[in-house]
Each structure stands twice: as C-alpha cells, then as structure tokens.
mmCIF file of C-alpha atoms in Angstrom:
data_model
loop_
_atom_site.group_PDB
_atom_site.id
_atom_site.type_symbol
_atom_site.label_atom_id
_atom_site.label_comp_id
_atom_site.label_asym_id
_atom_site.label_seq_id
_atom_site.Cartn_x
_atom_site.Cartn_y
_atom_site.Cartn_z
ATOM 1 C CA UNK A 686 63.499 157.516 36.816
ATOM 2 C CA UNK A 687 61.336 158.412 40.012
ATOM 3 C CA UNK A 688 59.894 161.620 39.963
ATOM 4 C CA UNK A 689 57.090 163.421 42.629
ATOM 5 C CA UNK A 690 53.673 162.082 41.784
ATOM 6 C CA UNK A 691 51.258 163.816 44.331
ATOM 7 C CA UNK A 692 52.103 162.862 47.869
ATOM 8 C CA UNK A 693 53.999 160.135 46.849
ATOM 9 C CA UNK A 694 56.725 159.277 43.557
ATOM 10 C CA UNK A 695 56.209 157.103 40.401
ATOM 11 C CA UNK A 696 58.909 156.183 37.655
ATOM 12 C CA UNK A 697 58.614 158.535 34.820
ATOM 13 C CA UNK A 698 60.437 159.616 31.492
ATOM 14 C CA UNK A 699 62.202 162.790 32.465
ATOM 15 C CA UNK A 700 63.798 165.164 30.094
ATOM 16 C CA UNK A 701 66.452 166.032 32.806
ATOM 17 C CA UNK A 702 68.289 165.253 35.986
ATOM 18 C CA UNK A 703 66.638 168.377 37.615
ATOM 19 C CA UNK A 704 63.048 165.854 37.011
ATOM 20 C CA UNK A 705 64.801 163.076 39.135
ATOM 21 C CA UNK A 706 63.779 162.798 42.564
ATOM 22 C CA UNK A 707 66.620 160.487 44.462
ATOM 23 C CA UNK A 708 65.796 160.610 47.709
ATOM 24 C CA UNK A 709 62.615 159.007 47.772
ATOM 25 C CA UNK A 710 61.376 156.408 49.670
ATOM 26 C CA UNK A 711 59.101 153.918 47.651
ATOM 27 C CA UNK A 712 57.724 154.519 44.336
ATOM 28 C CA UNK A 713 53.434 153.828 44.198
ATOM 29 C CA UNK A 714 53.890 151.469 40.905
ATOM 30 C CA UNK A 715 56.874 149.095 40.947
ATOM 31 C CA UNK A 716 58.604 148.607 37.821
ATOM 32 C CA UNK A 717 57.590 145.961 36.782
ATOM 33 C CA UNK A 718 55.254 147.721 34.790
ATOM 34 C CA UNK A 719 57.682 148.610 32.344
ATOM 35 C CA UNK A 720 58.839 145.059 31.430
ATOM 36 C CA UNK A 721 54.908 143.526 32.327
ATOM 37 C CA UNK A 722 52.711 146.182 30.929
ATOM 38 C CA UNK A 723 49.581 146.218 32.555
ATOM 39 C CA UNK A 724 47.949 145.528 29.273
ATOM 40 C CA UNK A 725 49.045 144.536 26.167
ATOM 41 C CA UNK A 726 48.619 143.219 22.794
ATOM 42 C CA UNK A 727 49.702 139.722 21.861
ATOM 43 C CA UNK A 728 48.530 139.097 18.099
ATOM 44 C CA UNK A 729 45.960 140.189 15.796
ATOM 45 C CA UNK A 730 43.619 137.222 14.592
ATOM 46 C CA UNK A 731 40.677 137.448 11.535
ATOM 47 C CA UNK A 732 37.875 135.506 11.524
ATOM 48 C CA UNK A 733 37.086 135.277 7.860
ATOM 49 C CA UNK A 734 40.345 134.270 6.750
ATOM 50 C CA UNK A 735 41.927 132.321 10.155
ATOM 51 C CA UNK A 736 44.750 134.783 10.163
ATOM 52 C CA UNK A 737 46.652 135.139 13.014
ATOM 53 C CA UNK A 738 49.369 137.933 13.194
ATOM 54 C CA UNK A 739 51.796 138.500 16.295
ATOM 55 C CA UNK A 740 52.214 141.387 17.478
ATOM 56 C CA UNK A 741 54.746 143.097 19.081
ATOM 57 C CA UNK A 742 55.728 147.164 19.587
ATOM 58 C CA UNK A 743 59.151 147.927 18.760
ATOM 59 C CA UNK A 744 61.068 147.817 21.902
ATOM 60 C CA UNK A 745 63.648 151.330 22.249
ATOM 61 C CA UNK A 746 66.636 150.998 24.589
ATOM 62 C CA UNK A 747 66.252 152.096 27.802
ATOM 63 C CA UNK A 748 67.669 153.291 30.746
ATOM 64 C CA UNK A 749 66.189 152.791 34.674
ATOM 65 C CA UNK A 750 67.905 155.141 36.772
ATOM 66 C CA UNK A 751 67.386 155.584 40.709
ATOM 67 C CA UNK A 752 65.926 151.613 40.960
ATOM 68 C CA UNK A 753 65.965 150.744 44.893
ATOM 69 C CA UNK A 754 67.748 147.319 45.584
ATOM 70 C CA UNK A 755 64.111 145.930 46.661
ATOM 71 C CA UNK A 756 62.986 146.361 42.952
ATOM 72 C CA UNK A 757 65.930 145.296 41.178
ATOM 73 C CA UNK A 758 65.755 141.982 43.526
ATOM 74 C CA UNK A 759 61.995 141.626 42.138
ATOM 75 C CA UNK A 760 63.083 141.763 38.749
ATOM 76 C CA UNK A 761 65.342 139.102 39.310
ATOM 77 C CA UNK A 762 62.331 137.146 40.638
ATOM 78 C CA UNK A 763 60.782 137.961 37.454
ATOM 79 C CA UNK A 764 63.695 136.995 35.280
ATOM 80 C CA UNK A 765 63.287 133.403 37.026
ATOM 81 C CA UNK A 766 59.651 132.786 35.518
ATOM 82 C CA UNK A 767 59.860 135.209 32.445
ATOM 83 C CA UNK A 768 63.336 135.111 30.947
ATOM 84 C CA UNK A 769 65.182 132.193 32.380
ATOM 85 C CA UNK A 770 63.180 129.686 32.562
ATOM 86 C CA UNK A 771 62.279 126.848 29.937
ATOM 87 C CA UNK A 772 59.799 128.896 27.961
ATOM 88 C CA UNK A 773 60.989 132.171 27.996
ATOM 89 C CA UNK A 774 58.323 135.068 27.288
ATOM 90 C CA UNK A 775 59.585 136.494 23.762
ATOM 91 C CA UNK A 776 57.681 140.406 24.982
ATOM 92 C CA UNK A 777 59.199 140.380 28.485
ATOM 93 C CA UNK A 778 62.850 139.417 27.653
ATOM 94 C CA UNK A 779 63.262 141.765 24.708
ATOM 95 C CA UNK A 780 62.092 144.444 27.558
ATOM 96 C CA UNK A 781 64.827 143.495 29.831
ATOM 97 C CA UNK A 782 67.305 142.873 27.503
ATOM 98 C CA UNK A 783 67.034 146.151 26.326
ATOM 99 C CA UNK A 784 67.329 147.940 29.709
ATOM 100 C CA UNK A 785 70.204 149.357 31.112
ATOM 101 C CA UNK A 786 69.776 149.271 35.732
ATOM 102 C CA UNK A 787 71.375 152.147 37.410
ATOM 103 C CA UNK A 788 70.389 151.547 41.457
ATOM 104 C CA UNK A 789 70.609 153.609 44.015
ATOM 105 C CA UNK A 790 70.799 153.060 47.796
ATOM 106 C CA UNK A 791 68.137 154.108 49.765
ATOM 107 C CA UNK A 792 66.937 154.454 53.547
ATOM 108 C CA UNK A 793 63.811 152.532 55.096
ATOM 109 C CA UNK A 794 60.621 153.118 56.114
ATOM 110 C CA UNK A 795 58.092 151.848 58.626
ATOM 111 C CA UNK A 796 56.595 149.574 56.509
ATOM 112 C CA UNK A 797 60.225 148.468 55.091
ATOM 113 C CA UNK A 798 61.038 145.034 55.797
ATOM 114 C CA UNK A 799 63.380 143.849 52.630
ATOM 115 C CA UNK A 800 66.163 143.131 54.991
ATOM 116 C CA UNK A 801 64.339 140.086 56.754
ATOM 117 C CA UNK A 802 64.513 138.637 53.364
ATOM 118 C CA UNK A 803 67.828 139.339 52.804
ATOM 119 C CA UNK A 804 66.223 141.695 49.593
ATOM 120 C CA UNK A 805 67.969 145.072 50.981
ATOM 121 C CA UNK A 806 71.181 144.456 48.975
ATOM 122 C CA UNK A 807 71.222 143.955 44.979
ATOM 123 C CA UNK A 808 73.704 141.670 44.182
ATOM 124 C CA UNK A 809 73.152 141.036 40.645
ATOM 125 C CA UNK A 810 70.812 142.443 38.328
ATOM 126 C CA UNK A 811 71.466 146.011 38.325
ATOM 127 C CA UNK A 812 74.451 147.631 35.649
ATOM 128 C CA UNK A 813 75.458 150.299 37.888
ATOM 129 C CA UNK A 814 74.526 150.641 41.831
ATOM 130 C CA UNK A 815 75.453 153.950 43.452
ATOM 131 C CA UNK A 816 75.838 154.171 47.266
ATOM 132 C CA UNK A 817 75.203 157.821 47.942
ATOM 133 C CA UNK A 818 77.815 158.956 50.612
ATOM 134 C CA UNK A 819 76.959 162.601 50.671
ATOM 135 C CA UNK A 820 79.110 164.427 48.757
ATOM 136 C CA UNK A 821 80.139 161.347 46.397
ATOM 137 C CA UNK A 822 79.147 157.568 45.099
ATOM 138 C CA UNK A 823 80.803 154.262 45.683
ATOM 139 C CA UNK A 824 79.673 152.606 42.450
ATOM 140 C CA UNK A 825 79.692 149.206 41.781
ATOM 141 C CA UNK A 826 79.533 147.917 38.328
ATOM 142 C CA UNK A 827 78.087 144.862 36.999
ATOM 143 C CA UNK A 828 78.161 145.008 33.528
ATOM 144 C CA UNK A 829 80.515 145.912 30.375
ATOM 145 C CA UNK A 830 77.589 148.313 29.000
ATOM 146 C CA UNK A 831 77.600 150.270 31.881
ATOM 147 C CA UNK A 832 81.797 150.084 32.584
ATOM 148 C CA UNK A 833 81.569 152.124 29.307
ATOM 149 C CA UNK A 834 79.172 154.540 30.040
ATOM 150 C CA UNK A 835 81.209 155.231 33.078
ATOM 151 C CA UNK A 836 84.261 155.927 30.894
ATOM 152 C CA UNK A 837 82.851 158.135 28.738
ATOM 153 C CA UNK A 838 81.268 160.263 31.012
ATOM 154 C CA UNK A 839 82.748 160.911 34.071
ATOM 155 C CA UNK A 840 86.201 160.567 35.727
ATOM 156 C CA UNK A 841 86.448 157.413 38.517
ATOM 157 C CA UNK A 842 88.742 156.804 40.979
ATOM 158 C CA UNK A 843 89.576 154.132 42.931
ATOM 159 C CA UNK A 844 88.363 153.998 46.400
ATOM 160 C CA UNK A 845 90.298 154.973 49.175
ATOM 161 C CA UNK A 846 90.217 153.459 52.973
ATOM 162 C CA UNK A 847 88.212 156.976 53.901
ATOM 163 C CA UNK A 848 85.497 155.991 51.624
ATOM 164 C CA UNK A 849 85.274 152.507 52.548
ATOM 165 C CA UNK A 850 85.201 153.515 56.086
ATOM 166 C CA UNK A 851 82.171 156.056 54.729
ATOM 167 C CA UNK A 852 80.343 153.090 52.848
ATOM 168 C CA UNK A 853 80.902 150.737 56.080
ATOM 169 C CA UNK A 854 79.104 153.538 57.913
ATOM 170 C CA UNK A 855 76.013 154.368 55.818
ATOM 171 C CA UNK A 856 74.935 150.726 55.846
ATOM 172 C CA UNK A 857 75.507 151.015 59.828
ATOM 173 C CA UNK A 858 73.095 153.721 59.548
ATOM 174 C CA UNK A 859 70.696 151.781 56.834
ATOM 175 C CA UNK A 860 70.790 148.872 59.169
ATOM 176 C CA UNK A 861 70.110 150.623 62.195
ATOM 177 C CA UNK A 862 66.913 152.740 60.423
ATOM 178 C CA UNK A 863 65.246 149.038 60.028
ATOM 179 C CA UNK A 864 61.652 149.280 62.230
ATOM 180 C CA UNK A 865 62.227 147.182 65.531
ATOM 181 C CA UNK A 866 58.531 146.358 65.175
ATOM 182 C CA UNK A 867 58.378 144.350 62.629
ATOM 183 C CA UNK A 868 59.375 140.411 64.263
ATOM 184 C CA UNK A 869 62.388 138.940 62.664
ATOM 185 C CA UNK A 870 60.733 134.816 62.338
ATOM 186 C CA UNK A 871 63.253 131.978 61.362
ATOM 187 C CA UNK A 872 62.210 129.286 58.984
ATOM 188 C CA UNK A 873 58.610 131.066 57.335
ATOM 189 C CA UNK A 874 58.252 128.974 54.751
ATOM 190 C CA UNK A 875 58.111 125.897 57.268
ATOM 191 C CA UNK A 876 56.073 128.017 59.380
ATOM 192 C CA UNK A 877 53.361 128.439 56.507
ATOM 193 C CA UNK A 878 53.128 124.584 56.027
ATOM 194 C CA UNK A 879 52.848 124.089 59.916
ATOM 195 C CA UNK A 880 49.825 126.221 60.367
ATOM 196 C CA UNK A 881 48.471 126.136 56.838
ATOM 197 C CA UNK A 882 44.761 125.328 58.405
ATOM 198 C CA UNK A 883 45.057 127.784 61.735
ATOM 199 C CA UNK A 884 41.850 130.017 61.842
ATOM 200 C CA UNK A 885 44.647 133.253 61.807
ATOM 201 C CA UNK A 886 43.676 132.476 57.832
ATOM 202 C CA UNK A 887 40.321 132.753 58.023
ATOM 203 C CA UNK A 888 40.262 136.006 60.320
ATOM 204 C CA UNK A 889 42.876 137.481 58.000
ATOM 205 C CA UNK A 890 40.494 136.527 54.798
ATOM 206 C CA UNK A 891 37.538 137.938 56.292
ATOM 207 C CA UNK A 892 38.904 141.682 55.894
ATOM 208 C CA UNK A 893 39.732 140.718 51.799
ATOM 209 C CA UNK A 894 37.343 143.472 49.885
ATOM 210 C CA UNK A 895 38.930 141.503 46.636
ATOM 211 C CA UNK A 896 39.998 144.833 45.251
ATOM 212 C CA UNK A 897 43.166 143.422 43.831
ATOM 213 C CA UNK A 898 45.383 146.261 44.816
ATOM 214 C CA UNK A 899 48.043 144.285 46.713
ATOM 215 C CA UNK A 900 48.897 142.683 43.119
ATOM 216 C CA UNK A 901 48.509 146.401 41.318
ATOM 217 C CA UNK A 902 51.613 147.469 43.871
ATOM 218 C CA UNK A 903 53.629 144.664 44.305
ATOM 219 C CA UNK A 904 56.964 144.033 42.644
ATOM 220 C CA UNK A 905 56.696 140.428 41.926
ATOM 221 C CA UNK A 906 52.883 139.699 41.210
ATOM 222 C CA UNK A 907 53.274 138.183 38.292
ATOM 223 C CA UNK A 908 49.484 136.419 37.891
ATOM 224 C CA UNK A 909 47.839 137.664 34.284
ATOM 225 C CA UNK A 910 44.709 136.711 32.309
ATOM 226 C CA UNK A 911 44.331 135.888 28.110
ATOM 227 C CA UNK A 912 41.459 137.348 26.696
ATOM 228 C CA UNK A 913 40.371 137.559 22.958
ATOM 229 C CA UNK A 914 38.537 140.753 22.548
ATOM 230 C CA UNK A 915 36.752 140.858 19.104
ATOM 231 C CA UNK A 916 36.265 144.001 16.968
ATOM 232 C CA UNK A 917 33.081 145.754 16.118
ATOM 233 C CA UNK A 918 33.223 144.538 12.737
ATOM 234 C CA UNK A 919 32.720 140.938 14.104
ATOM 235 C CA UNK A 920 35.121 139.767 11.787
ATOM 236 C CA UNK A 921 38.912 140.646 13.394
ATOM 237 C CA UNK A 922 40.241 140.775 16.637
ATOM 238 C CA UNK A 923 43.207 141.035 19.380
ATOM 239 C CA UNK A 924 44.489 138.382 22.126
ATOM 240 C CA UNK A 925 45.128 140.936 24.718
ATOM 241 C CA UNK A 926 47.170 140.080 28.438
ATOM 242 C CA UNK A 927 46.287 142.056 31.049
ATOM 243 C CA UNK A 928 47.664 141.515 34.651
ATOM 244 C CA UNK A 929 45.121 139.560 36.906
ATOM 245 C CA UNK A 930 45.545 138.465 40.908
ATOM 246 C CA UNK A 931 44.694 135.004 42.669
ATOM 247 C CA UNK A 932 42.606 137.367 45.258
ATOM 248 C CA UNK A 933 40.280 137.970 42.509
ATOM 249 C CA UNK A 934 37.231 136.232 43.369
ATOM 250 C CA UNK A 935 36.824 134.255 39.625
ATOM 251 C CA UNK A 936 40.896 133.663 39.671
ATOM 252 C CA UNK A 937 40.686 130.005 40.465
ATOM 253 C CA UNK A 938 37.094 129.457 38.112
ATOM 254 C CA UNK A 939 37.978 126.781 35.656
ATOM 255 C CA UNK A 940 35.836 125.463 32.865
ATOM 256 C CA UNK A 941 32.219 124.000 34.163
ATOM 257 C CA UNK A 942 31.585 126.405 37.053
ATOM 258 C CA UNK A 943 34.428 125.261 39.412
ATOM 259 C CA UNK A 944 35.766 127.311 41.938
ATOM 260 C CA UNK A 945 38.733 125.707 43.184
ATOM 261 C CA UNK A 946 39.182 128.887 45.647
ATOM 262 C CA UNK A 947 36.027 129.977 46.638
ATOM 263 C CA UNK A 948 36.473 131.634 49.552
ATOM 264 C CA UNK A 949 38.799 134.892 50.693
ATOM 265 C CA UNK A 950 40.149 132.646 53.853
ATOM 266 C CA UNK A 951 41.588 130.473 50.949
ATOM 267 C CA UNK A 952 42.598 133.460 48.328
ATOM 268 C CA UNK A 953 44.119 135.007 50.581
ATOM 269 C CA UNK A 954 45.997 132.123 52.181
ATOM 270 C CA UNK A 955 47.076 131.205 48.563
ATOM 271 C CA UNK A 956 48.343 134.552 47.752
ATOM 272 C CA UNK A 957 51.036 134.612 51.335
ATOM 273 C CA UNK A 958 52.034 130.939 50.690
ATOM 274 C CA UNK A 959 53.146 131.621 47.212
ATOM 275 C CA UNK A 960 55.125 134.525 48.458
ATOM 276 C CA UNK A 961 56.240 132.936 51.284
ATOM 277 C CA UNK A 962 56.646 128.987 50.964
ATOM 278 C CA UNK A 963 55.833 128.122 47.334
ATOM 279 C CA UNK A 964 58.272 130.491 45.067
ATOM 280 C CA UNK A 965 61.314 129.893 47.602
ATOM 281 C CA UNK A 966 60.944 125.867 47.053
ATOM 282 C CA UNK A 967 61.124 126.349 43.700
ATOM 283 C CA UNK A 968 63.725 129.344 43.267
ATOM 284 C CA UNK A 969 65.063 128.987 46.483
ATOM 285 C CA UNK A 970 64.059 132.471 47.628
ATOM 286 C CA UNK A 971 61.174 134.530 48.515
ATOM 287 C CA UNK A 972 59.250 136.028 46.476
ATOM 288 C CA UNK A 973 57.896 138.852 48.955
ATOM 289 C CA UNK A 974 61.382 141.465 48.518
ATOM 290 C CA UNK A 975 59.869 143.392 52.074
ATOM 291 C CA UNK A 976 59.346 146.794 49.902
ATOM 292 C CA UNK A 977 56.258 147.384 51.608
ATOM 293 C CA UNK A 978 54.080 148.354 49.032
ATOM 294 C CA UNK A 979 51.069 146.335 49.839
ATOM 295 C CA UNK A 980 51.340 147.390 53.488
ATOM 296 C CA UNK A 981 50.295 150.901 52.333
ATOM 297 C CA UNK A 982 47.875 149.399 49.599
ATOM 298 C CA UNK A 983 45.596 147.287 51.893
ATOM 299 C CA UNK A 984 43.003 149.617 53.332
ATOM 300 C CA UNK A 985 41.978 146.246 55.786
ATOM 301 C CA UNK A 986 45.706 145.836 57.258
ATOM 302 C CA UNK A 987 46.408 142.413 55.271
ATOM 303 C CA UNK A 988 50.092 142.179 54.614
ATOM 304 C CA UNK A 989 53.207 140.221 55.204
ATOM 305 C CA UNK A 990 54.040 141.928 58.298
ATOM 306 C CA UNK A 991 50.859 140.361 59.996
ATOM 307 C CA UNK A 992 51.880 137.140 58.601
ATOM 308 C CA UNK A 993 55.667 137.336 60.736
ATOM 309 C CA UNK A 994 53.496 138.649 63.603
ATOM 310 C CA UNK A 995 51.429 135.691 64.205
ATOM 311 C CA UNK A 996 54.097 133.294 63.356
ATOM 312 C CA UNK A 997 55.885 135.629 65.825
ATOM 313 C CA UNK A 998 53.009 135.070 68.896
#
C-alpha cells in the first residue's frame, strides 16, 4: 500500500491501516516493480557439468491496496506484452496472477495529465475500485475474489440516487482539478510520424544526461537487459534480468560495434514515439498513462508534456 517516504510516498508492506497513506498524490516508484523486479534471477547454470537450473522464488499472494487508476491502466499495458501475449513471461504472470487490485480514486496534480489519454479511469484490471466520497465509498467490483472479500468483511448496500448524485459530483470536481496548461492535441500518434525529423528532436535530445531515470519512474517502461554473471569459483553462475532503458547510451549496441542509436536526438526521439505512436498501433492505446512521473524525474525538463506543447505551437 502507499505509505510516506520522505517528502514524497512509495508502496510498502504495512502491518496496519494506520501505515496507509490514501490521500496521496503519486507514489516515487510505480508498481510495476512488484510484478518486474528491478533485478532478478532467471536460472542457475554450471560450467563443469552444463547444468542449467531455473529459478524462480516462491510467489505469496498478495494484496495492492490504494493503486491510482493511472497505475492499474499501466499494468494493463504490461499485461499486453508480459501475460497476454504469445509468449507469456512464466515470472511476471505468476506475479499478477497472484495479486489481488484494490484502487482508489485520487485528485491531480500539475504534472497530471492521464486524462488526455483517457488513463484517469480504470476500467478493468483492478478487483475492487473505491471512489472516496467523504464519509463513504462507491465500490465497484470486478472480480469474484474480491465480491467475497467484500462479503465477509463488511456490510454493502446498494447505492442510492444521493450517492450517485455524490459520485457524479466528485468526478466534476476531479475533472475540473485537471491543469489548463497542459495542451489537449488530437491525433499524437499521427503527429509523431508527421514531424518525426523536425529539429524540436534534436533540441529536446541535447538536454538527455542519459541518466535513465525517466524509465526508473515510469509505469510502463518495460525495456530490460540478460546478463550471465559468473561466480567467483569460475565454475557456476546466474542469468540475471535487470531493467534497462533505450536512453541508455549502449541500448541500441548490437554485436560488431554497431550503434543503431547513437545519438540522444535519436534516443530520445525513440523513447516518445514508442510511448506515443508505436505501442498504440500495436495495442491500440498509449502507452504514456499521463501519471507524471517522469515530469518530476527529468532534472532537464524532457517529458511528454513538452511533446503536446510543440505539437500544440
């Protein structure tokens, strides 16, 4: 659940509801750490006798409570590549499949932008989704798991015109809360293709200090490395995944030297066309879910955001 972390909140285990902080705004890690790992293990390997072991940890049920609708729409993205599609990652889906979603809704930010995207509602992917209405929840349910859960702990009621009329209004006020700043642009994706070679690229490139930290914060990055990291004894060994970013300078280095993405203009410009252009032709959405993350991440102002801007001028 998301708990204070510093100035800011992070999804923790907590021992109690007291821990749980549900009125916060965006989380610093999204949590797609928890299905992803940053690094992990994927089998064991010995030189001397050309064993190879997979390896998995035992995966515990788990509950994610207070998930945002931005996040829950980025695991869907996730699901896409990881668990629906023809080759399903065997570490990721046991992950999910063992997770129960409880969302919660939430108000935006400055640097919130999920509704251009149409990523400030969940509708699917979540078990439970509360809409706090002050002194009670609409809940919507999604799934038989969590339909039980419900029974066996709490009383429901149907809902009443009063608290339709009270869930009407706090998505008025959600709606309304939206920064008027950030340009609402029809048609990105063909936008992207239109000006794929406009200098904006390179000028937007040129502040890239390759630090990686848009991928660390963002929901849907989803870009990872293989490496087999030998022992000490020289004989045995692990084939680790770690998560990796196409702004990293070496991303695009293939076999013989080759840089097929040399510079930050192109990194850069590879990175916002994926989001933008390159995911929704393929899944027939965008990848970017507006949570604004990265907006906070990127010390040099390169975001999203800039991207609708100069579409916008």
């Amino acid at each position: 659940a998301p708990v204070k972390s510093g100035m800011s909140h992070a999804y923790s285990t907590v021992e109690s509801f007291e821990e749980i902080a549900l009125d916060y705004t965006t989380t610093i890690t999204p949590l797609k750490k928890l299905f992803l790992p940053v690094r992990e293990t994927l089998l064991t390997f010995d030189t001397e006798t050309n064993d190879v072991t997979e390896y998995s940890e035992p995966v515990a049920p788990c509950v994610v409570f207070g998930a945002h609708a931005c996040d829950i729409n980025a695991l869907n993205s996730l699901d896409l590549v990881f668990r629906d599609g023809p080759y399903p990652d065997p570490y990721y889906t046991a992950r999910r499949n063992a997770t129960l979603i409880v969302g919660i809704s939430c108000m935006p930010t400055d640097t919130c932008f999920c509704h251009l995207w149409g990523s400030d509602e969940a509708r699917f992917g979540y078990d439970l989704f509360l809409q706090d209405l002050g002194d009670r929840f609409w809940v919507s349910i999604s799934s038989v798991a969590a339909a039980e859960v419900l029974e066996e702990s709490t009383t429901l009621r149907e809902a009443t015109d009063e608290d339709r009329a009270a869930f009407a209004a706090a998505t008025r006020r959600r709606n309304e809360a939206f920064s008027s700043d950030i340009p609402f642009v029809q048609d990105v994706a063909m936008l992207m293709d239109t000006y794929h070679s406009d200098p904006f690229w390179a000028e937007l490139g040129s502040r890239c200090l390759n630090c990686t930290a848009c991928a660390s914060v963002c929901p849907t990055c989803m870009c990872f490395d293989i490496v087999d990291e030998l022992a000490f004894d020289g004989k045995t060994g692990e084939r680790v995944r770690e998560w990796d970013c196409c702004t990293n300078p070496q991303f695009a280095t293939v076999a013989g030297g080759h840089n097929f993405r040399p510079s930050e203009r192109e990194r850069v410009r590879h990175r916002m066309y994926h989001k933008l252009n390159g995911f929704k032709e393929k899944h027939g959405s965008m990848l970017c879910v507006g949570c604004g993350r990265c907006v906070d991440a990127c010390k040099t102002g390169i975001n999203p955001i800039e991207v609708l801007k100069f579409f916008d001028e």
